[in-house]
mmCIF file with all atom_site columns, C-alpha atoms in Angstrom:
data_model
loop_
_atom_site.group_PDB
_atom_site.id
_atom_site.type_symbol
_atom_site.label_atom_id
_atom_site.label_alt_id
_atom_site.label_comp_id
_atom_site.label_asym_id
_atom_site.label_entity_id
_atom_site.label_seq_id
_atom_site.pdbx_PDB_ins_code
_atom_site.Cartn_x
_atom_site.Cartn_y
_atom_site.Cartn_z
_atom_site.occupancy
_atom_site.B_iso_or_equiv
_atom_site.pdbx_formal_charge
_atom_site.auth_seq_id
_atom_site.auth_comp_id
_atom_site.auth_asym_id
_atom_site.auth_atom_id
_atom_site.pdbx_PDB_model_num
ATOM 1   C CA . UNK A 1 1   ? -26.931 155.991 84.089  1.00 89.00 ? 1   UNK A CA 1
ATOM 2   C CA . UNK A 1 2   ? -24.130 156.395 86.209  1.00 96.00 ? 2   UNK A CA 1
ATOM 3   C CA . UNK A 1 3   ? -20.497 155.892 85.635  1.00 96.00 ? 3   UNK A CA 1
ATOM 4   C CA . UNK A 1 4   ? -20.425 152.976 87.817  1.00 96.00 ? 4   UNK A CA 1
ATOM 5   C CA . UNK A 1 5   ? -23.846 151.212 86.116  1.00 97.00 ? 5   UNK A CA 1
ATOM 6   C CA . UNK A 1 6   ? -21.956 151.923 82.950  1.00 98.00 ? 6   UNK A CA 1
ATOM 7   C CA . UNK A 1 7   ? -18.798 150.220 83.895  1.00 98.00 ? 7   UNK A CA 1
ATOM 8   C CA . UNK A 1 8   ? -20.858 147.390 85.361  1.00 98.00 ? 8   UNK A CA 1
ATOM 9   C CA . UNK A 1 9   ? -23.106 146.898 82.214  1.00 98.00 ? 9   UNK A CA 1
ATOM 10  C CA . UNK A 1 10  ? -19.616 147.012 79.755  1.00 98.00 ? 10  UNK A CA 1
ATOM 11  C CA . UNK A 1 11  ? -18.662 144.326 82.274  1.00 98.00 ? 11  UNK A CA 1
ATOM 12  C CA . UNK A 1 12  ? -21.569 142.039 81.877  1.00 98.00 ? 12  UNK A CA 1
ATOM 13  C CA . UNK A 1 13  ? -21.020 142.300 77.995  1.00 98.00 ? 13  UNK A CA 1
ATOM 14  C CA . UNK A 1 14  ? -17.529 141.362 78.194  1.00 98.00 ? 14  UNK A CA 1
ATOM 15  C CA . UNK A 1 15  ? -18.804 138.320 80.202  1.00 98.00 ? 15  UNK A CA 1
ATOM 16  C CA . UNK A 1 16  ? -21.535 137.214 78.807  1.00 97.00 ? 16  UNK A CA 1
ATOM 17  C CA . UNK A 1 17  ? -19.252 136.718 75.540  1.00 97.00 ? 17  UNK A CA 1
ATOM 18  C CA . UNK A 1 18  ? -16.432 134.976 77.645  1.00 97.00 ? 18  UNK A CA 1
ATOM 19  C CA . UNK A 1 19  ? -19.283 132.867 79.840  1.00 97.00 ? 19  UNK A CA 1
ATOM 20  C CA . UNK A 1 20  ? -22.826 132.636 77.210  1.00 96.00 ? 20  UNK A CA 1
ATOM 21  C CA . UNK A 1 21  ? -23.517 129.737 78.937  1.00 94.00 ? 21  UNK A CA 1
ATOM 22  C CA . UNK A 1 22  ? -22.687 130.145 82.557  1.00 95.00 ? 22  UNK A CA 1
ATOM 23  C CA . UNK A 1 23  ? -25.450 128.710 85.029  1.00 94.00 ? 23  UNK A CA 1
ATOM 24  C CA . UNK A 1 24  ? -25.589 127.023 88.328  1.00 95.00 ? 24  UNK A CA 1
ATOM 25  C CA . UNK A 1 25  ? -23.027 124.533 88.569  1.00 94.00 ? 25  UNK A CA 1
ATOM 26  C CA . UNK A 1 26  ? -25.645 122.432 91.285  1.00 97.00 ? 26  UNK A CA 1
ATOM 27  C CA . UNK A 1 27  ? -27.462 119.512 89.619  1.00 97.00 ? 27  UNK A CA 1
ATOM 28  C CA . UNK A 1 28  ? -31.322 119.481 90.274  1.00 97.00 ? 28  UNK A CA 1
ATOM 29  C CA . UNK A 1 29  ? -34.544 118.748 88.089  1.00 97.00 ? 29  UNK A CA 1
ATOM 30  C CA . UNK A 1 30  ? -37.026 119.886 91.196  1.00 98.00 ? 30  UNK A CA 1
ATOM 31  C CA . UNK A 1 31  ? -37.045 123.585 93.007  1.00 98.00 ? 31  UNK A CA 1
ATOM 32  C CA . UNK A 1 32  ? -36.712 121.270 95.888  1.00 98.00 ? 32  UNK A CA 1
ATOM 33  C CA . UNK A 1 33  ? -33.795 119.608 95.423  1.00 98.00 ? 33  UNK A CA 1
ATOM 34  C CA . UNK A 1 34  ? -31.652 122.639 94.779  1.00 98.00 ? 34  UNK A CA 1
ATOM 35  C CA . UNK A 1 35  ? -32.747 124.104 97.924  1.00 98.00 ? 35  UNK A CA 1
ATOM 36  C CA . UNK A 1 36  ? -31.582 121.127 99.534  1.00 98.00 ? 36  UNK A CA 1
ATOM 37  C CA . UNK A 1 37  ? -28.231 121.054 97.367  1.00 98.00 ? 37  UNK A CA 1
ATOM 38  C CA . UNK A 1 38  ? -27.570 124.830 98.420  1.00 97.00 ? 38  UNK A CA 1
ATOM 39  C CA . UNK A 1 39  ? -27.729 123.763 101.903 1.00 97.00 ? 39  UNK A CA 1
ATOM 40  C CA . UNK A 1 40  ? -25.427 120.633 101.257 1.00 98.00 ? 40  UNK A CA 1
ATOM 41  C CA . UNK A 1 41  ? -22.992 123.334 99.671  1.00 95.00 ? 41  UNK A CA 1
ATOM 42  C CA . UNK A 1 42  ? -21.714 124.935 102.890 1.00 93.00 ? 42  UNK A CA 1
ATOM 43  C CA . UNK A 1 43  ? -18.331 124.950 103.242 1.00 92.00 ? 43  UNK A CA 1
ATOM 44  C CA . UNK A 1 44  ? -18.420 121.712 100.591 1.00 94.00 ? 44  UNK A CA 1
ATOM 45  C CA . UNK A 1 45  ? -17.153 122.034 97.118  1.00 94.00 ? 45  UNK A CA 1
ATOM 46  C CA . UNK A 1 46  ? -20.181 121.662 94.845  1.00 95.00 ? 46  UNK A CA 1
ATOM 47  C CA . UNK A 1 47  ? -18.742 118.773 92.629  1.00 96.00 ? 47  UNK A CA 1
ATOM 48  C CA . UNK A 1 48  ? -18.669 116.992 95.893  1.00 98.00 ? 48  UNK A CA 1
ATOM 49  C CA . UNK A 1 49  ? -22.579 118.131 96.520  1.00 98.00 ? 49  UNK A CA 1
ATOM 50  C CA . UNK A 1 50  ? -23.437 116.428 93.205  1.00 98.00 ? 50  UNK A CA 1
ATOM 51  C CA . UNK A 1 51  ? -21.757 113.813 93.920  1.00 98.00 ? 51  UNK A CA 1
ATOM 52  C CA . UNK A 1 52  ? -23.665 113.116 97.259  1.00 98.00 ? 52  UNK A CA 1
ATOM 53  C CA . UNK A 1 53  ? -26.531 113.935 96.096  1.00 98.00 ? 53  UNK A CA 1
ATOM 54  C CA . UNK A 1 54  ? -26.954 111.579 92.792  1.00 98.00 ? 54  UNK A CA 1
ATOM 55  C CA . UNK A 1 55  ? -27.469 108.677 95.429  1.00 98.00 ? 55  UNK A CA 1
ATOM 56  C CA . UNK A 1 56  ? -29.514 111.207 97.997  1.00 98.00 ? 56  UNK A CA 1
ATOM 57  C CA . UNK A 1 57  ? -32.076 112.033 95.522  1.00 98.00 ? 57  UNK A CA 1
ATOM 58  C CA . UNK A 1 58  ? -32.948 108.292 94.417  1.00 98.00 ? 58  UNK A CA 1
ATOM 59  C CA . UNK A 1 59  ? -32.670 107.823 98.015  1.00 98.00 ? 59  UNK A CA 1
ATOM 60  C CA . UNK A 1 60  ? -35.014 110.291 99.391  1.00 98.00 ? 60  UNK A CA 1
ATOM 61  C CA . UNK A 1 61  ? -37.179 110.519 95.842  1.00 98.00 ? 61  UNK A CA 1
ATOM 62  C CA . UNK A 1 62  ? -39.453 113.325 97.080  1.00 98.00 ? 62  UNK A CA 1
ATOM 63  C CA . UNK A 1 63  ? -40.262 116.230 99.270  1.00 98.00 ? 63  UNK A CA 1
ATOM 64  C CA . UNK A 1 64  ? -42.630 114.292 101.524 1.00 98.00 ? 64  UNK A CA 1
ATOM 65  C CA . UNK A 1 65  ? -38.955 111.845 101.913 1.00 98.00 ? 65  UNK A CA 1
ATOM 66  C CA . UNK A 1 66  ? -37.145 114.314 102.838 1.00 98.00 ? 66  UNK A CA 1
ATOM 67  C CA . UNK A 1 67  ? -39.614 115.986 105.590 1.00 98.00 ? 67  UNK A CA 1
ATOM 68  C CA . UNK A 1 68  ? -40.269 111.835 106.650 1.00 98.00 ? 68  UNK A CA 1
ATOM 69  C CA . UNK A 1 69  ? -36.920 111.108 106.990 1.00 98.00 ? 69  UNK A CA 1
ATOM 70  C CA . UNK A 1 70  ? -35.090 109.299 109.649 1.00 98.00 ? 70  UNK A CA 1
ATOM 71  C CA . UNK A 1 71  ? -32.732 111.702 110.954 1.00 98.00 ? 71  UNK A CA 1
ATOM 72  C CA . UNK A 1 72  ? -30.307 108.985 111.153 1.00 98.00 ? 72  UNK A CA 1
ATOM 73  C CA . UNK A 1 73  ? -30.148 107.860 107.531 1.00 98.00 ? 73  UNK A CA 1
ATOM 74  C CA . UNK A 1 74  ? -30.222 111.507 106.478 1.00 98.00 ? 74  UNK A CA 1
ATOM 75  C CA . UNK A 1 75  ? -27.377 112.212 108.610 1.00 98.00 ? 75  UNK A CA 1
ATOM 76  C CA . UNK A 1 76  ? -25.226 109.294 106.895 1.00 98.00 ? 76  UNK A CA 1
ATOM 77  C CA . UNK A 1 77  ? -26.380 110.034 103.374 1.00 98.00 ? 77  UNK A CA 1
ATOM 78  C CA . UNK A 1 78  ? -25.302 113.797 103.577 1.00 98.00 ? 78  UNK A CA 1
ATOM 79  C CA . UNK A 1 79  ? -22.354 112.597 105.733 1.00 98.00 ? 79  UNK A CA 1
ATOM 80  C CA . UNK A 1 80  ? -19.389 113.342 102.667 1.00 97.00 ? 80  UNK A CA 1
ATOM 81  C CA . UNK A 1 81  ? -20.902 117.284 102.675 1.00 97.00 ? 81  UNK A CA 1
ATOM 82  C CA . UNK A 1 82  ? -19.504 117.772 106.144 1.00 97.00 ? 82  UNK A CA 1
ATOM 83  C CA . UNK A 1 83  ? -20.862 119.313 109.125 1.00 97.00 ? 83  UNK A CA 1
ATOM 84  C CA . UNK A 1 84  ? -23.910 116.393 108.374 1.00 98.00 ? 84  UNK A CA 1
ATOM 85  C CA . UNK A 1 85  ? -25.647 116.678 111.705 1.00 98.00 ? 85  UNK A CA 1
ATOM 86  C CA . UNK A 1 86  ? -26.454 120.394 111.242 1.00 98.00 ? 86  UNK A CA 1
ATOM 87  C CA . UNK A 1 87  ? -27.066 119.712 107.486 1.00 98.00 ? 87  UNK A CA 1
ATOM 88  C CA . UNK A 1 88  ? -29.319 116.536 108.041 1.00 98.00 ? 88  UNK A CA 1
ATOM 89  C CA . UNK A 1 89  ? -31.638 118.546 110.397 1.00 98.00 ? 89  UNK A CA 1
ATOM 90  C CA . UNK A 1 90  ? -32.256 121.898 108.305 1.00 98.00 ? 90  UNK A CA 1
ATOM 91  C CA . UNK A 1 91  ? -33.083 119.868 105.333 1.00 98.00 ? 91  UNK A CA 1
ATOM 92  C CA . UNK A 1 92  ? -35.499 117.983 107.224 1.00 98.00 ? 92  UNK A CA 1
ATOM 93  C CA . UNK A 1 93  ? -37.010 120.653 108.473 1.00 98.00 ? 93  UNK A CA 1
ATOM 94  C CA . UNK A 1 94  ? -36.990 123.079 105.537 1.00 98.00 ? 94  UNK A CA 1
ATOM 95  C CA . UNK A 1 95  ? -38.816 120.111 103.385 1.00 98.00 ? 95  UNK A CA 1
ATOM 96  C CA . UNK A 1 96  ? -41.373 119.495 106.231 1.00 98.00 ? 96  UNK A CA 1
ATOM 97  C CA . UNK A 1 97  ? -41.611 123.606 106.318 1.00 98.00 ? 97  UNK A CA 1
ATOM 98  C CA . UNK A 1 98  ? -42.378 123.493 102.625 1.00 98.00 ? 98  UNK A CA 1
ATOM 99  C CA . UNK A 1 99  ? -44.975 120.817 102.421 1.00 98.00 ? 99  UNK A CA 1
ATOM 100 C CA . UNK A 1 100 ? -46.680 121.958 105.366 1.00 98.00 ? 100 UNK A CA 1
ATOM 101 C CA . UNK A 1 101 ? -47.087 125.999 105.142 1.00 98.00 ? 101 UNK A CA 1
ATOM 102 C CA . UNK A 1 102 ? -46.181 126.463 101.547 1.00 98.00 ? 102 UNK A CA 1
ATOM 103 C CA . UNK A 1 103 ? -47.922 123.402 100.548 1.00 98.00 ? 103 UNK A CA 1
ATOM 104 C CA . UNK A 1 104 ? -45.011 121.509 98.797  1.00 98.00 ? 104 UNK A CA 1
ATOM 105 C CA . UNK A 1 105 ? -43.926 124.496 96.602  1.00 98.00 ? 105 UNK A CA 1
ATOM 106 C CA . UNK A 1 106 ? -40.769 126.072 97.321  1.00 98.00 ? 106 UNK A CA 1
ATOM 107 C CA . UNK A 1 107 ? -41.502 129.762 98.190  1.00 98.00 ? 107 UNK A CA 1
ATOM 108 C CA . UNK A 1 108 ? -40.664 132.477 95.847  1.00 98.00 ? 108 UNK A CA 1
ATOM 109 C CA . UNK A 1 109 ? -40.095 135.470 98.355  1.00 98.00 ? 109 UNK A CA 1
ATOM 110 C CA . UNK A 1 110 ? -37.225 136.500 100.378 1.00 98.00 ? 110 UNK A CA 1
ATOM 111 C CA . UNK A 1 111 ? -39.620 137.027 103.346 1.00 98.00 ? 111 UNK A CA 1
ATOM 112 C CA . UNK A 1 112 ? -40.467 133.331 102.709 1.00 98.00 ? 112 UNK A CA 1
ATOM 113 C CA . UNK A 1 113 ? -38.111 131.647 102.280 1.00 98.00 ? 113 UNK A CA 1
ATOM 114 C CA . UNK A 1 114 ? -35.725 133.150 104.473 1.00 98.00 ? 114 UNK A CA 1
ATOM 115 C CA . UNK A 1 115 ? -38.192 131.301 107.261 1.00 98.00 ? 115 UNK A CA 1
ATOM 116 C CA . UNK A 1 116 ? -36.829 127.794 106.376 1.00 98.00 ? 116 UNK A CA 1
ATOM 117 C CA . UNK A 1 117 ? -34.372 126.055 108.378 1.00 97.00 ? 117 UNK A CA 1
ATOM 118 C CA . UNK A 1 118 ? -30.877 126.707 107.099 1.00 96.00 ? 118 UNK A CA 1
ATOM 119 C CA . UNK A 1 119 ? -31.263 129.400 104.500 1.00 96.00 ? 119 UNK A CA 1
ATOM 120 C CA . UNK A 1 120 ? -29.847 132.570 104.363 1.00 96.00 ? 120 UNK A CA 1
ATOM 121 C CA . UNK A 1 121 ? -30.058 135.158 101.786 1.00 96.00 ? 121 UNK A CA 1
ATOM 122 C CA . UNK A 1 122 ? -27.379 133.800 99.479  1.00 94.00 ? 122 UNK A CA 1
ATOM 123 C CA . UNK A 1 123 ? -29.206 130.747 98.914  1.00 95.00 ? 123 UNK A CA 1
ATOM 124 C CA . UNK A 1 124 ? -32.733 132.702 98.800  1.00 97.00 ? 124 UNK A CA 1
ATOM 125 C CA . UNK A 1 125 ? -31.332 134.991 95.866  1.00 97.00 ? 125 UNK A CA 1
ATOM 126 C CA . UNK A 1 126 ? -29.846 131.990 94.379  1.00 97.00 ? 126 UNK A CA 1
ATOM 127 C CA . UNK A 1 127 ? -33.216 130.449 94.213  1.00 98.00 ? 127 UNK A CA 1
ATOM 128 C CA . UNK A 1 128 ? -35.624 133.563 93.437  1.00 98.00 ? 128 UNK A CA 1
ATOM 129 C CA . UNK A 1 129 ? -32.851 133.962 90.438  1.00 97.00 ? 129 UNK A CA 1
ATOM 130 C CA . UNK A 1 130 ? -32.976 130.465 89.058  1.00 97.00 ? 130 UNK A CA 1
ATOM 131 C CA . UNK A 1 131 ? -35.802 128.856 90.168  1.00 97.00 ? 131 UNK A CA 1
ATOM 132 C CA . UNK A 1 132 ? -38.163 131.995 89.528  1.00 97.00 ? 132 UNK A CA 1
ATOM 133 C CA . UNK A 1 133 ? -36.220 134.357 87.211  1.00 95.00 ? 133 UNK A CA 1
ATOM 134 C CA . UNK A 1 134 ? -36.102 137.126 89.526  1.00 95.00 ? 134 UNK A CA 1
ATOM 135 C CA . UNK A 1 135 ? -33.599 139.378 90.341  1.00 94.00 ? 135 UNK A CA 1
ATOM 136 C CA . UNK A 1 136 ? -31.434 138.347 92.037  1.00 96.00 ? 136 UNK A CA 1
ATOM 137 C CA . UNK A 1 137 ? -27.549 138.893 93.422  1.00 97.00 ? 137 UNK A CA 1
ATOM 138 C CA . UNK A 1 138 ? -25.948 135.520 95.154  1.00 96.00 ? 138 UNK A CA 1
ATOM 139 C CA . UNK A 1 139 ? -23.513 137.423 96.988  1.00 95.00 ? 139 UNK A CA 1
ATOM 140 C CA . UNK A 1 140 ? -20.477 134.048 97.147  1.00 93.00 ? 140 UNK A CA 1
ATOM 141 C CA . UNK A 1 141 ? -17.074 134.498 97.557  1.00 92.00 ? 141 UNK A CA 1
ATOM 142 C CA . UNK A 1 142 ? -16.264 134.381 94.108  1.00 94.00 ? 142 UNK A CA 1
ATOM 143 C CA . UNK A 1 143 ? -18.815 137.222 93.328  1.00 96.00 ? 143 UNK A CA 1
ATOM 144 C CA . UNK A 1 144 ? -17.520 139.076 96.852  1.00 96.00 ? 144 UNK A CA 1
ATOM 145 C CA . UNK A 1 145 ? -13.646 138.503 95.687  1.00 95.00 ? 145 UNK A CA 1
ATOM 146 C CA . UNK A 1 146 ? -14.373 139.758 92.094  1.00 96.00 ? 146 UNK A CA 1
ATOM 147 C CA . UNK A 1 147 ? -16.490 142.863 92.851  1.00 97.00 ? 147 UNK A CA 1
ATOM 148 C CA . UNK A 1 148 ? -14.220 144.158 94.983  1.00 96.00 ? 148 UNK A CA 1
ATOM 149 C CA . UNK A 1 149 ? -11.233 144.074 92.575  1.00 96.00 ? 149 UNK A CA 1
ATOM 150 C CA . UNK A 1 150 ? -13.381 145.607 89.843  1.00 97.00 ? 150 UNK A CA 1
ATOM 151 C CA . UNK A 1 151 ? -14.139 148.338 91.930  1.00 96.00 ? 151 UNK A CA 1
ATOM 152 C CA . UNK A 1 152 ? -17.826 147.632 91.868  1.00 97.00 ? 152 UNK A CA 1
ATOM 153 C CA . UNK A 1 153 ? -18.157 147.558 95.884  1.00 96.00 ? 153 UNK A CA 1
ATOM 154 C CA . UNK A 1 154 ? -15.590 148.710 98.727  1.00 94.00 ? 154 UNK A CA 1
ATOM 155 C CA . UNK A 1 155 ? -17.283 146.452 101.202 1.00 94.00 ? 155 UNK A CA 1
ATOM 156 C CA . UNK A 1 156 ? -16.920 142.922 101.487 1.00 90.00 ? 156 UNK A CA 1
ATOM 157 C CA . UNK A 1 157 ? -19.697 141.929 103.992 1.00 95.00 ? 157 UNK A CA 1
ATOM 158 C CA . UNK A 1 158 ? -22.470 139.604 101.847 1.00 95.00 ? 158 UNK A CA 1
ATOM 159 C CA . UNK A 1 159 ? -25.436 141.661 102.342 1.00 96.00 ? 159 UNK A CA 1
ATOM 160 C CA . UNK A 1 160 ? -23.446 144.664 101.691 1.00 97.00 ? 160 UNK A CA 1
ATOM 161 C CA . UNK A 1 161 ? -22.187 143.779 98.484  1.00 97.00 ? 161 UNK A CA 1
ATOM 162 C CA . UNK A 1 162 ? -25.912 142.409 97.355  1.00 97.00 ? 162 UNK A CA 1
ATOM 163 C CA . UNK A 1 163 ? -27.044 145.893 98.586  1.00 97.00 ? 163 UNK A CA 1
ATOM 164 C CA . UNK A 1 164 ? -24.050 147.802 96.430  1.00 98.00 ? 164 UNK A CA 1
ATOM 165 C CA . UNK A 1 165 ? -24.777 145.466 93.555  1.00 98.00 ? 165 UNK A CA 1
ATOM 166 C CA . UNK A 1 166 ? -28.436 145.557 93.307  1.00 97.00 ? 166 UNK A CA 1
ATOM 167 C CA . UNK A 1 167 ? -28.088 149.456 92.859  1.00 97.00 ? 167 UNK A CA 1
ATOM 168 C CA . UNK A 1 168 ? -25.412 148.847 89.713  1.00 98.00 ? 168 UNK A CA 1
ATOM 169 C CA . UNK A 1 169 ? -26.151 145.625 88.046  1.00 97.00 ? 169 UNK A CA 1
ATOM 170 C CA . UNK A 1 170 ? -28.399 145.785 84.653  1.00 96.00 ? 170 UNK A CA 1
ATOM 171 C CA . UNK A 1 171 ? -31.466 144.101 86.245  1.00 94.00 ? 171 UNK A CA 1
ATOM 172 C CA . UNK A 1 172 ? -32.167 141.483 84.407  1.00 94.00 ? 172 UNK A CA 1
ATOM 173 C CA . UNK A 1 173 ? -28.931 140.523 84.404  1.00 95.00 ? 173 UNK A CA 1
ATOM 174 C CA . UNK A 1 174 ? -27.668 140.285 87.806  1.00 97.00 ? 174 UNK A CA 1
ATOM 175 C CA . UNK A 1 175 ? -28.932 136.274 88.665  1.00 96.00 ? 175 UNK A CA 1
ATOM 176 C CA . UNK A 1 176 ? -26.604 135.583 85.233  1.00 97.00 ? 176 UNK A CA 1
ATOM 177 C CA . UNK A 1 177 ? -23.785 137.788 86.297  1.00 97.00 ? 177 UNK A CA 1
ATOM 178 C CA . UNK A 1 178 ? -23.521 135.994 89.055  1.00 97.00 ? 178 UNK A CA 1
ATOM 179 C CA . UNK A 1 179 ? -22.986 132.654 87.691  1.00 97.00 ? 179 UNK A CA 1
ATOM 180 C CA . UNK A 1 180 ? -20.413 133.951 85.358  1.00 97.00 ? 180 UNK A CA 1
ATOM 181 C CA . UNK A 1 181 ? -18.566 135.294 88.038  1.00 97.00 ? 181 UNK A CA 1
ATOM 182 C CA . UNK A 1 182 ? -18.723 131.823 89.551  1.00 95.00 ? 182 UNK A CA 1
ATOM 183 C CA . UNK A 1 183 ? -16.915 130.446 86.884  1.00 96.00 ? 183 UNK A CA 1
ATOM 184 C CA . UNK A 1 184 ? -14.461 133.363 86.006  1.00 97.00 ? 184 UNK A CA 1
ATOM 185 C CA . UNK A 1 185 ? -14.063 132.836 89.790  1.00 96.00 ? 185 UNK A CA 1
ATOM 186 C CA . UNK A 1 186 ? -12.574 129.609 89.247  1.00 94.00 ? 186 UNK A CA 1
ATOM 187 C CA . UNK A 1 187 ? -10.665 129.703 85.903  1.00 95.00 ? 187 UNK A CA 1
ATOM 188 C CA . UNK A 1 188 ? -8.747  133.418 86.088  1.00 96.00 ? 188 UNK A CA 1
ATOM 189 C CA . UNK A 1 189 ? -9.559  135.459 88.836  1.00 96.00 ? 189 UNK A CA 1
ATOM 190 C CA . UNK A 1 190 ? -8.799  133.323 91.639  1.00 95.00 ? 190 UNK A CA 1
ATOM 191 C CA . UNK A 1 191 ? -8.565  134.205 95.442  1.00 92.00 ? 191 UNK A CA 1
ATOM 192 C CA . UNK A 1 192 ? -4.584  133.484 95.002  1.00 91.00 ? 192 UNK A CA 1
ATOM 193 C CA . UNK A 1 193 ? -2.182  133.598 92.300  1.00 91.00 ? 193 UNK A CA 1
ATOM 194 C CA . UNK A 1 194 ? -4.954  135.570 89.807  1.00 93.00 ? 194 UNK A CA 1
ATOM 195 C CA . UNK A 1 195 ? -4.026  134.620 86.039  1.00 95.00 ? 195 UNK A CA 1
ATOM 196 C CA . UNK A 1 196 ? -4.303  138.989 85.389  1.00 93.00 ? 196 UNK A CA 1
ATOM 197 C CA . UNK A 1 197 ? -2.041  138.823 81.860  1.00 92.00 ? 197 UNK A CA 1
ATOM 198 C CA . UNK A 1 198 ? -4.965  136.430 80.238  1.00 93.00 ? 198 UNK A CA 1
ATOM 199 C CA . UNK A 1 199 ? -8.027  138.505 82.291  1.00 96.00 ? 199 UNK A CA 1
ATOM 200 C CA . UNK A 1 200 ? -10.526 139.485 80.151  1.00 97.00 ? 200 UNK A CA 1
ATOM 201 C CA . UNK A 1 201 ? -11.561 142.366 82.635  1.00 97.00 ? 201 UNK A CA 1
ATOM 202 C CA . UNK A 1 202 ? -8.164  143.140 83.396  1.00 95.00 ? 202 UNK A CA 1
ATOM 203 C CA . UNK A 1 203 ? -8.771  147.201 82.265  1.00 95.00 ? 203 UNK A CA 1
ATOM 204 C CA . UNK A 1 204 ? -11.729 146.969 84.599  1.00 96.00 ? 204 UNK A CA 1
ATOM 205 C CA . UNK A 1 205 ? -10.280 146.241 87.709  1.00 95.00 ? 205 UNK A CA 1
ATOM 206 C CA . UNK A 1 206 ? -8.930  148.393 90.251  1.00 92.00 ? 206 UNK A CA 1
ATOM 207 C CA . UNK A 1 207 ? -7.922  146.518 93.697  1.00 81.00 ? 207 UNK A CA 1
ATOM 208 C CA . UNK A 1 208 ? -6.227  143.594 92.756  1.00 81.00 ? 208 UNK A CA 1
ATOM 209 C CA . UNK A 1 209 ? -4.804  143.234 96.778  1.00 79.00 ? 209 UNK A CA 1
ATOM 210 C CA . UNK A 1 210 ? -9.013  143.447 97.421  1.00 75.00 ? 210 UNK A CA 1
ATOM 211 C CA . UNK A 1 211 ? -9.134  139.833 99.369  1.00 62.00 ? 211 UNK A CA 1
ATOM 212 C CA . UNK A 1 212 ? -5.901  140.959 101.122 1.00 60.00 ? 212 UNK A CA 1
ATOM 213 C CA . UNK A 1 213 ? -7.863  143.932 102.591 1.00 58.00 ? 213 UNK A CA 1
ATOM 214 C CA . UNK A 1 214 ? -10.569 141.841 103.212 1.00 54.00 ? 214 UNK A CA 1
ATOM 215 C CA . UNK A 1 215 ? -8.536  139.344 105.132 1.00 48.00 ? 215 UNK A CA 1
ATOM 216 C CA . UNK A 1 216 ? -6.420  142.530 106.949 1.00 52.00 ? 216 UNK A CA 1
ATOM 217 C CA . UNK A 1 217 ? -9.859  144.153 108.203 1.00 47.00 ? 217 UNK A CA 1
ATOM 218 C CA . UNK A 1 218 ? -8.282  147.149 105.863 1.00 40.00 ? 218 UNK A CA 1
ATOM 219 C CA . UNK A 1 219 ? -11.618 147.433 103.852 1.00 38.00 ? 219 UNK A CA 1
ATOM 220 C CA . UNK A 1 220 ? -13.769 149.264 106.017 1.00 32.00 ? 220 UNK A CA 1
#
């Protein structure tokens, strides 16, 4: 093991007791639905997604709803998400993708789903990790932010920190690490004004100006 796995493993424990419970913070019961919620949650908070999509998934009750949709009602109902037009359409066609090559079951490869309309690899990871159980890194800006400061990448590019990350992370641990990150994201380690006296990883990190280097261009 090397001393950055090590560092990276004593980090996990340290959040796993401050976040046991962390998980995605998207509401869903069907694989389905939180591909289409990850989609939703471009550039849109995701309280806001579950807000929308409380009334979207009563609306549209089922794949085969989503991939029939009228483009017009989809585009209103996804309409407080922002950006609805482009959202409207790769849900559409990521749901009629689904049911007809994957035969209604959400893939559970990168190479596969990385074909549907509107995902990237963030949102592929994010569903390999907890749709699946796979490993998995979901590469946000919370988990870019955060990694950088501890010192666990020097790059700030999304596949380029999954890449740096996938070669540190415990394995089974890196979909959960994620999450937690999400969260410690929010609550201490935030992009401005970081709470460092009450940090719980605060002998960890090393590049507390990381997102300033990030946003400079000084990083590379």
């Amino acid at each position: 093991m090397t001393k950055l796995q090590k560092k990276a493993e004593e980090i996990c424990d340290v959040l796993d007791t401050v976040y046991p419970e962390a998980k995605c913070s998207l509401e869903y019961d069907e694989p389905y639905q939180l591909m289409i919620a990850t989609r939703l949650s471009a550039q849109c908070t995701d309280a806001r997604v579950n807000i929308v999509t409380k009334d979207l998934f009563q609306q549209f009750p089922t794949l085969d709803s989503f991939a029939d949709a009228d483009i017009t009602e989809l585009e209103k109902a996804v309409h407080p998400c922002g950006f609805y037009k482009a959202k409207a359409k790769s849900v559409k066609e990521m749901c009629q993708r689904v049911r007809d090559v994957y035969g209604g079951t959400v893939p559970d490869t990168m190479e596969d789903l990385l074909t549907l309309s509107g995902i990237g690899r963030k949102t592929a990871n994010l569903l390999l990790g907890d749709v699946y159980g796979k490993p998995s890194v979901v590469t946000d800006t919370h988990c870019i932010r955060i990694s950088g400061r501890l010192g666990l990448t020097k790059r700030h590019a999304p596949e380029q920190v999954e890449a740096d990350l996938r070669k540190i992370l415990p394995i089974a641990r890196s979909s959960r690490y994620c999450h937690q990150i999400v969260q410690f994201g929010r609550d201490i380690c935030t992009a401005r004004n970081p709470k460092c006296e009450d940090c719980p990883l605060k002998n960890y990190c090393v590049d507390p100006d990381f997102t300033k280097k990030v946003a400079k261009g000084l990083d590379k």
